Amino acid sequence: MVDKNLELFDCGHRACGGCGAALAARLVLKGAGTNTIVVSATGCMEVFSTPYPETSWKVPWIHSLFENASAVASGVE
């Protein structure tokens, strides 16, 4: 069951208004729930969602290089 009030990708990010990636992250995390670890490769999502010292992620989040993201995700237990 999806909790409509659960926000695991919170406001405060710096994505453009109507950004598809931000909306997708928010909705996927609503469905996935709190028992989720996000692995994100370098890119727009990493830049606008984690400006130091802030983050919009309310779940564990790991940043890796482009070519390493799948290897990092395979090691998450």
PDB file of N, CA and C in Angstrom:
ATOM      1  N   MET A   1       0.836  -1.179   0.000  1.00  0.00           N
ATOM      2  CA  MET A   1       0.000   0.000   0.000  1.00  0.00           C
ATOM      3  C   MET A   1       0.884   1.247   0.000  1.00  0.00           C
ATOM      4  N   VAL A   2       0.544   2.189  -0.806  1.00  0.00           N
ATOM      5  CA  VAL A   2       1.319   3.420  -0.926  1.00  0.00           C
ATOM      6  C   VAL A   2       0.767   4.475   0.022  1.00  0.00           C
ATOM      7  N   ASP A   3       1.652   5.024   0.853  1.00  0.00           N
ATOM      8  CA  ASP A   3       1.280   6.111   1.763  1.00  0.00           C
ATOM      9  C   ASP A   3       1.358   7.421   0.991  1.00  0.00           C
ATOM     10  N   LYS A   4       0.239   8.039   0.739  1.00  0.00           N
ATOM     11  CA  LYS A   4       0.198   9.257  -0.071  1.00  0.00           C
ATOM     12  C   LYS A   4       0.913  10.430   0.588  1.00  0.00           C
ATOM     13  N   ASN A   5       1.100  10.380   1.906  1.00  0.00           N
ATOM     14  CA  ASN A   5       1.767  11.472   2.614  1.00  0.00           C
ATOM     15  C   ASN A   5       3.270  11.249   2.774  1.00  0.00           C
ATOM     16  N   LEU A   6       3.756  10.080   2.364  1.00  0.00           N
ATOM     17  CA  LEU A   6       5.167   9.751   2.484  1.00  0.00           C
ATOM     18  C   LEU A   6       5.970  10.498   1.422  1.00  0.00           C
ATOM     19  N   GLU A   7       6.954  11.262   1.836  1.00  0.00           N
ATOM     20  CA  GLU A   7       7.825  11.993   0.905  1.00  0.00           C
ATOM     21  C   GLU A   7       9.268  11.590   1.171  1.00  0.00           C
ATOM     22  N   LEU A   8       9.826  10.754   0.312  1.00  0.00           N
ATOM     23  CA  LEU A   8      11.198  10.304   0.474  1.00  0.00           C
ATOM     24  C   LEU A   8      12.165  11.057  -0.432  1.00  0.00           C
ATOM     25  N   PHE A   9      11.635  11.809  -1.381  1.00  0.00           N
ATOM     26  CA  PHE A   9      12.424  12.761  -2.166  1.00  0.00           C
ATOM     27  C   PHE A   9      11.770  14.101  -1.903  1.00  0.00           C
ATOM     28  N   ASP A  10      12.352  14.825  -0.968  1.00  0.00           N
ATOM     29  CA  ASP A  10      11.698  15.989  -0.386  1.00  0.00           C
ATOM     30  C   ASP A  10      11.938  17.270  -1.178  1.00  0.00           C
ATOM     31  N   CYS A  11      11.191  18.282  -0.822  1.00  0.00           N
ATOM     32  CA  CYS A  11      11.344  19.596  -1.452  1.00  0.00           C
ATOM     33  C   CYS A  11      12.701  20.192  -1.082  1.00  0.00           C
ATOM     34  N   GLY A  12      13.052  21.254  -1.732  1.00  0.00           N
ATOM     35  CA  GLY A  12      14.319  21.911  -1.470  1.00  0.00           C
ATOM     36  C   GLY A  12      15.372  21.616  -2.516  1.00  0.00           C
ATOM     37  N   HIS A  13      15.087  20.681  -3.417  1.00  0.00           N
ATOM     38  CA  HIS A  13      16.054  20.422  -4.490  1.00  0.00           C
ATOM     39  C   HIS A  13      16.037  21.588  -5.469  1.00  0.00           C
ATOM     40  N   ARG A  14      16.975  21.602  -6.360  1.00  0.00           N
ATOM     41  CA  ARG A  14      17.120  22.725  -7.285  1.00  0.00           C
ATOM     42  C   ARG A  14      16.808  22.335  -8.725  1.00  0.00           C
ATOM     43  N   ALA A  15      15.909  21.384  -8.902  1.00  0.00           N
ATOM     44  CA  ALA A  15      15.504  20.971 -10.250  1.00  0.00           C
ATOM     45  C   ALA A  15      14.646  22.055 -10.890  1.00  0.00           C
ATOM     46  N   CYS A  16      14.625  22.058 -12.198  1.00  0.00           N
ATOM     47  CA  CYS A  16      13.765  22.989 -12.926  1.00  0.00           C
ATOM     48  C   CYS A  16      12.303  22.647 -12.645  1.00  0.00           C
ATOM     49  N   GLY A  17      11.434  23.625 -12.703  1.00  0.00           N
ATOM     50  CA  GLY A  17      10.008  23.381 -12.515  1.00  0.00           C
ATOM     51  C   GLY A  17       9.505  22.377 -13.546  1.00  0.00           C
ATOM     52  N   GLY A  18       8.800  21.360 -13.112  1.00  0.00           N
ATOM     53  CA  GLY A  18       8.275  20.345 -14.018  1.00  0.00           C
ATOM     54  C   GLY A  18       9.296  19.310 -14.448  1.00  0.00           C
ATOM     55  N   CYS A  19      10.435  19.238 -13.777  1.00  0.00           N
ATOM     56  CA  CYS A  19      11.505  18.299 -14.135  1.00  0.00           C
ATOM     57  C   CYS A  19      11.001  16.857 -14.046  1.00  0.00           C
ATOM     58  N   GLY A  20      11.138  16.127 -15.134  1.00  0.00           N
ATOM     59  CA  GLY A  20      10.682  14.741 -15.175  1.00  0.00           C
ATOM     60  C   GLY A  20      11.471  13.828 -14.257  1.00  0.00           C
ATOM     61  N   ALA A  21      12.771  14.060 -14.142  1.00  0.00           N
ATOM     62  CA  ALA A  21      13.601  13.210 -13.284  1.00  0.00           C
ATOM     63  C   ALA A  21      13.222  13.366 -11.814  1.00  0.00           C
ATOM     64  N   ALA A  22      12.981  14.592 -11.379  1.00  0.00           N
ATOM     65  CA  ALA A  22      12.591  14.828  -9.986  1.00  0.00           C
ATOM     66  C   ALA A  22      11.230  14.201  -9.693  1.00  0.00           C
ATOM     67  N   LEU A  23      10.304  14.344 -10.610  1.00  0.00           N
ATOM     68  CA  LEU A  23       8.980  13.748 -10.433  1.00  0.00           C
ATOM     69  C   LEU A  23       9.070  12.228 -10.412  1.00  0.00           C
ATOM     70  N   ALA A  24       9.874  11.659 -11.307  1.00  0.00           N
ATOM     71  CA  ALA A  24      10.041  10.205 -11.349  1.00  0.00           C
ATOM     72  C   ALA A  24      10.640   9.693 -10.045  1.00  0.00           C
ATOM     73  N   ALA A  25      11.670  10.362  -9.535  1.00  0.00           N
ATOM     74  CA  ALA A  25      12.291   9.943  -8.276  1.00  0.00           C
ATOM     75  C   ALA A  25      11.275   9.984  -7.141  1.00  0.00           C
ATOM     76  N   ARG A  26      10.517  11.033  -7.081  1.00  0.00           N
ATOM     77  CA  ARG A  26       9.514  11.181  -6.023  1.00  0.00           C
ATOM     78  C   ARG A  26       8.477  10.060  -6.075  1.00  0.00           C
ATOM     79  N   LEU A  27       7.962   9.777  -7.263  1.00  0.00           N
ATOM     80  CA  LEU A  27       6.913   8.766  -7.393  1.00  0.00           C
ATOM     81  C   LEU A  27       7.447   7.347  -7.225  1.00  0.00           C
ATOM     82  N   VAL A  28       8.642   7.067  -7.747  1.00  0.00           N
ATOM     83  CA  VAL A  28       9.235   5.738  -7.568  1.00  0.00           C
ATOM     84  C   VAL A  28       9.485   5.471  -6.092  1.00  0.00           C
ATOM     85  N   LEU A  29       9.986   6.461  -5.366  1.00  0.00           N
ATOM     86  CA  LEU A  29      10.234   6.273  -3.939  1.00  0.00           C
ATOM     87  C   LEU A  29       8.943   6.128  -3.145  1.00  0.00           C
ATOM     88  N   LYS A  30       7.881   6.776  -3.567  1.00  0.00           N
ATOM     89  CA  LYS A  30       6.581   6.569  -2.901  1.00  0.00           C
ATOM     90  C   LYS A  30       6.169   5.104  -3.013  1.00  0.00           C
ATOM     91  N   GLY A  31       6.406   4.515  -4.183  1.00  0.00           N
ATOM     92  CA  GLY A  31       6.061   3.112  -4.395  1.00  0.00           C
ATOM     93  C   GLY A  31       7.025   2.152  -3.724  1.00  0.00           C
ATOM     94  N   ALA A  32       8.314   2.493  -3.721  1.00  0.00           N
ATOM     95  CA  ALA A  32       9.336   1.603  -3.173  1.00  0.00           C
ATOM     96  C   ALA A  32       9.339   1.599  -1.646  1.00  0.00           C
ATOM     97  N   GLY A  33       9.051   2.732  -1.043  1.00  0.00           N
ATOM     98  CA  GLY A  33       8.979   2.809   0.412  1.00  0.00           C
ATOM     99  C   GLY A  33      10.309   3.099   1.079  1.00  0.00           C
ATOM    100  N   THR A  34      10.302   3.026   2.398  1.00  0.00           N
ATOM    101  CA  THR A  34      11.457   3.444   3.194  1.00  0.00           C
ATOM    102  C   THR A  34      12.594   2.435   3.193  1.00  0.00           C
ATOM    103  N   ASN A  35      12.335   1.201   2.830  1.00  0.00           N
ATOM    104  CA  ASN A  35      13.376   0.172   2.809  1.00  0.00           C
ATOM    105  C   ASN A  35      14.065   0.180   1.446  1.00  0.00           C
ATOM    106  N   THR A  36      14.590   1.339   1.056  1.00  0.00           N
ATOM    107  CA  THR A  36      15.173   1.549  -0.263  1.00  0.00           C
ATOM    108  C   THR A  36      16.526   2.226  -0.121  1.00  0.00           C
ATOM    109  N   ILE A  37      17.471   1.807  -0.951  1.00  0.00           N
ATOM    110  CA  ILE A  37      18.762   2.480  -1.056  1.00  0.00           C
ATOM    111  C   ILE A  37      18.911   2.910  -2.504  1.00  0.00           C
ATOM    112  N   VAL A  38      19.183   4.185  -2.728  1.00  0.00           N
ATOM    113  CA  VAL A  38      19.304   4.732  -4.079  1.00  0.00           C
ATOM    114  C   VAL A  38      20.776   4.817  -4.459  1.00  0.00           C
ATOM    115  N   VAL A  39      21.113   4.300  -5.650  1.00  0.00           N
ATOM    116  CA  VAL A  39      22.449   4.449  -6.220  1.00  0.00           C
ATOM    117  C   VAL A  39      22.299   5.345  -7.434  1.00  0.00           C
ATOM    118  N   SER A  40      23.016   6.454  -7.438  1.00  0.00           N
ATOM    119  CA  SER A  40      22.867   7.446  -8.499  1.00  0.00           C
ATOM    120  C   SER A  40      24.214   7.745  -9.138  1.00  0.00           C
ATOM    121  N   ALA A  41      24.269   7.639 -10.461  1.00  0.00           N
ATOM    122  CA  ALA A  41      25.483   8.002 -11.189  1.00  0.00           C
ATOM    123  C   ALA A  41      25.553   9.520 -11.325  1.00  0.00           C
ATOM    124  N   THR A  42      26.735  10.018 -11.625  1.00  0.00           N
ATOM    125  CA  THR A  42      26.922  11.445 -11.843  1.00  0.00           C
ATOM    126  C   THR A  42      25.983  11.925 -12.940  1.00  0.00           C
ATOM    127  N   GLY A  43      25.338  13.036 -12.710  1.00  0.00           N
ATOM    128  CA  GLY A  43      24.431  13.598 -13.704  1.00  0.00           C
ATOM    129  C   GLY A  43      23.574  14.683 -13.086  1.00  0.00           C
ATOM    130  N   CYS A  44      22.586  15.094 -13.824  1.00  0.00           N
ATOM    131  CA  CYS A  44      21.720  16.188 -13.404  1.00  0.00           C
ATOM    132  C   CYS A  44      21.062  15.899 -12.047  1.00  0.00           C
ATOM    133  N   MET A  45      20.553  14.678 -11.870  1.00  0.00           N
ATOM    134  CA  MET A  45      19.878  14.317 -10.616  1.00  0.00           C
ATOM    135  C   MET A  45      20.815  14.496  -9.419  1.00  0.00           C
ATOM    136  N   GLU A  46      22.053  14.079  -9.575  1.00  0.00           N
ATOM    137  CA  GLU A  46      23.029  14.211  -8.493  1.00  0.00           C
ATOM    138  C   GLU A  46      23.311  15.680  -8.197  1.00  0.00           C
ATOM    139  N   VAL A  47      23.390  16.493  -9.225  1.00  0.00           N
ATOM    140  CA  VAL A  47      23.728  17.909  -9.055  1.00  0.00           C
ATOM    141  C   VAL A  47      22.606  18.682  -8.367  1.00  0.00           C
ATOM    142  N   PHE A  48      21.364  18.503  -8.800  1.00  0.00           N
ATOM    143  CA  PHE A  48      20.292  19.326  -8.229  1.00  0.00           C
ATOM    144  C   PHE A  48      19.708  18.785  -6.937  1.00  0.00           C
ATOM    145  N   SER A  49      19.964  17.514  -6.603  1.00  0.00           N
ATOM    146  CA  SER A  49      19.341  16.954  -5.398  1.00  0.00           C
ATOM    147  C   SER A  49      20.258  16.933  -4.184  1.00  0.00           C
ATOM    148  N   THR A  50      21.543  17.207  -4.371  1.00  0.00           N
ATOM    149  CA  THR A  50      22.472  17.106  -3.243  1.00  0.00           C
ATOM    150  C   THR A  50      23.478  18.249  -3.183  1.00  0.00           C
ATOM    151  N   PRO A  51      23.037  19.498  -3.220  1.00  0.00           N
ATOM    152  CA  PRO A  51      24.010  20.586  -3.087  1.00  0.00           C
ATOM    153  C   PRO A  51      24.545  20.618  -1.648  1.00  0.00           C
ATOM    154  N   TYR A  52      25.841  20.521  -1.499  1.00  0.00           N
ATOM    155  CA  TYR A  52      26.446  20.489  -0.165  1.00  0.00           C
ATOM    156  C   TYR A  52      26.039  21.718   0.639  1.00  0.00           C
ATOM    157  N   PRO A  53      25.645  21.577   1.874  1.00  0.00           N
ATOM    158  CA  PRO A  53      25.556  20.420   2.751  1.00  0.00           C
ATOM    159  C   PRO A  53      24.134  19.860   2.851  1.00  0.00           C
ATOM    160  N   GLU A  54      23.312  20.086   1.862  1.00  0.00           N
ATOM    161  CA  GLU A  54      21.910  19.667   1.912  1.00  0.00           C
ATOM    162  C   GLU A  54      21.655  18.455   1.023  1.00  0.00           C
ATOM    163  N   THR A  55      20.508  17.818   1.228  1.00  0.00           N
ATOM    164  CA  THR A  55      20.068  16.734   0.361  1.00  0.00           C
ATOM    165  C   THR A  55      18.548  16.673   0.360  1.00  0.00           C
ATOM    166  N   SER A  56      17.993  16.234  -0.742  1.00  0.00           N
ATOM    167  CA  SER A  56      16.545  16.043  -0.824  1.00  0.00           C
ATOM    168  C   SER A  56      16.158  14.594  -0.569  1.00  0.00           C
ATOM    169  N   TRP A  57      17.151  13.718  -0.474  1.00  0.00           N
ATOM    170  CA  TRP A  57      16.896  12.289  -0.280  1.00  0.00           C
ATOM    171  C   TRP A  57      16.618  12.003   1.188  1.00  0.00           C
ATOM    172  N   LYS A  58      15.541  11.295   1.459  1.00  0.00           N
ATOM    173  CA  LYS A  58      15.191  10.890   2.824  1.00  0.00           C
ATOM    174  C   LYS A  58      15.382   9.387   3.002  1.00  0.00           C
ATOM    175  N   VAL A  59      16.140   8.792   2.093  1.00  0.00           N
ATOM    176  CA  VAL A  59      16.549   7.390   2.158  1.00  0.00           C
ATOM    177  C   VAL A  59      18.063   7.371   1.948  1.00  0.00           C
ATOM    178  N   PRO A  60      18.732   6.263   2.301  1.00  0.00           N
ATOM    179  CA  PRO A  60      20.166   6.184   2.019  1.00  0.00           C
ATOM    180  C   PRO A  60      20.428   6.378   0.522  1.00  0.00           C
ATOM    181  N   TRP A  61      21.452   7.143   0.211  1.00  0.00           N
ATOM    182  CA  TRP A  61      21.738   7.522  -1.168  1.00  0.00           C
ATOM    183  C   TRP A  61      23.237   7.426  -1.396  1.00  0.00           C
ATOM    184  N   ILE A  62      23.640   6.760  -2.489  1.00  0.00           N
ATOM    185  CA  ILE A  62      25.054   6.585  -2.808  1.00  0.00           C
ATOM    186  C   ILE A  62      25.322   7.186  -4.179  1.00  0.00           C
ATOM    187  N   HIS A  63      26.328   8.047  -4.263  1.00  0.00           N
ATOM    188  CA  HIS A  63      26.733   8.624  -5.547  1.00  0.00           C
ATOM    189  C   HIS A  63      27.938   7.854  -6.068  1.00  0.00           C
ATOM    190  N   SER A  64      27.928   7.532  -7.361  1.00  0.00           N
ATOM    191  CA  SER A  64      29.096   6.891  -7.967  1.00  0.00           C
ATOM    192  C   SER A  64      29.307   7.451  -9.369  1.00  0.00           C
ATOM    193  N   LEU A  65      30.404   7.067  -9.982  1.00  0.00           N
ATOM    194  CA  LEU A  65      30.699   7.496 -11.344  1.00  0.00           C
ATOM    195  C   LEU A  65      29.786   6.778 -12.336  1.00  0.00           C
ATOM    196  N   PHE A  66      29.695   7.309 -13.549  1.00  0.00           N
ATOM    197  CA  PHE A  66      28.825   6.729 -14.582  1.00  0.00           C
ATOM    198  C   PHE A  66      29.021   5.222 -14.711  1.00  0.00           C
ATOM    199  N   GLU A  67      30.271   4.817 -14.943  1.00  0.00           N
ATOM    200  CA  GLU A  67      30.556   3.417 -15.257  1.00  0.00           C
ATOM    201  C   GLU A  67      30.486   2.498 -14.048  1.00  0.00           C
ATOM    202  N   ASN A  68      30.394   3.050 -12.848  1.00  0.00           N
ATOM    203  CA  ASN A  68      30.421   2.230 -11.641  1.00  0.00           C
ATOM    204  C   ASN A  68      29.055   2.017 -10.995  1.00  0.00           C
ATOM    205  N   ALA A  69      28.022   2.687 -11.442  1.00  0.00           N
ATOM    206  CA  ALA A  69      26.733   2.653 -10.739  1.00  0.00           C
ATOM    207  C   ALA A  69      26.167   1.239 -10.618  1.00  0.00           C
ATOM    208  N   SER A  70      26.206   0.456 -11.678  1.00  0.00           N
ATOM    209  CA  SER A  70      25.630  -0.892 -11.600  1.00  0.00           C
ATOM    210  C   SER A  70      26.453  -1.785 -10.677  1.00  0.00           C
ATOM    211  N   ALA A  71      27.774  -1.634 -10.676  1.00  0.00           N
ATOM    212  CA  ALA A  71      28.615  -2.421  -9.775  1.00  0.00           C
ATOM    213  C   ALA A  71      28.349  -2.037  -8.323  1.00  0.00           C
ATOM    214  N   VAL A  72      28.190  -0.755  -8.063  1.00  0.00           N
ATOM    215  CA  VAL A  72      27.879  -0.293  -6.705  1.00  0.00           C
ATOM    216  C   VAL A  72      26.523  -0.841  -6.271  1.00  0.00           C
ATOM    217  N   ALA A  73      25.533  -0.750  -7.142  1.00  0.00           N
ATOM    218  CA  ALA A  73      24.190  -1.243  -6.806  1.00  0.00           C
ATOM    219  C   ALA A  73      24.207  -2.745  -6.539  1.00  0.00           C
ATOM    220  N   SER A  74      25.032  -3.498  -7.261  1.00  0.00           N
ATOM    221  CA  SER A  74      25.077  -4.947  -7.052  1.00  0.00           C
ATOM    222  C   SER A  74      25.667  -5.305  -5.692  1.00  0.00           C
ATOM    223  N   GLY A  75      26.428  -4.392  -5.093  1.00  0.00           N
ATOM    224  CA  GLY A  75      27.007  -4.645  -3.781  1.00  0.00           C
ATOM    225  C   GLY A  75      26.146  -4.192  -2.617  1.00  0.00           C
ATOM    226  N   VAL A  76      25.024  -3.551  -2.893  1.00  0.00           N
ATOM    227  CA  VAL A  76      24.132  -3.073  -1.833  1.00  0.00           C
ATOM    228  C   VAL A  76      23.292  -4.240  -1.329  1.00  0.00           C
ATOM    229  N   GLU A  77      23.292  -4.429  -0.020  1.00  0.00           N
ATOM    230  CA  GLU A  77      22.472  -5.504   0.551  1.00  0.00           C
ATOM    231  C   GLU A  77      21.489  -4.941   1.535  1.00  0.00           C
TER     232      GLU A  77
END
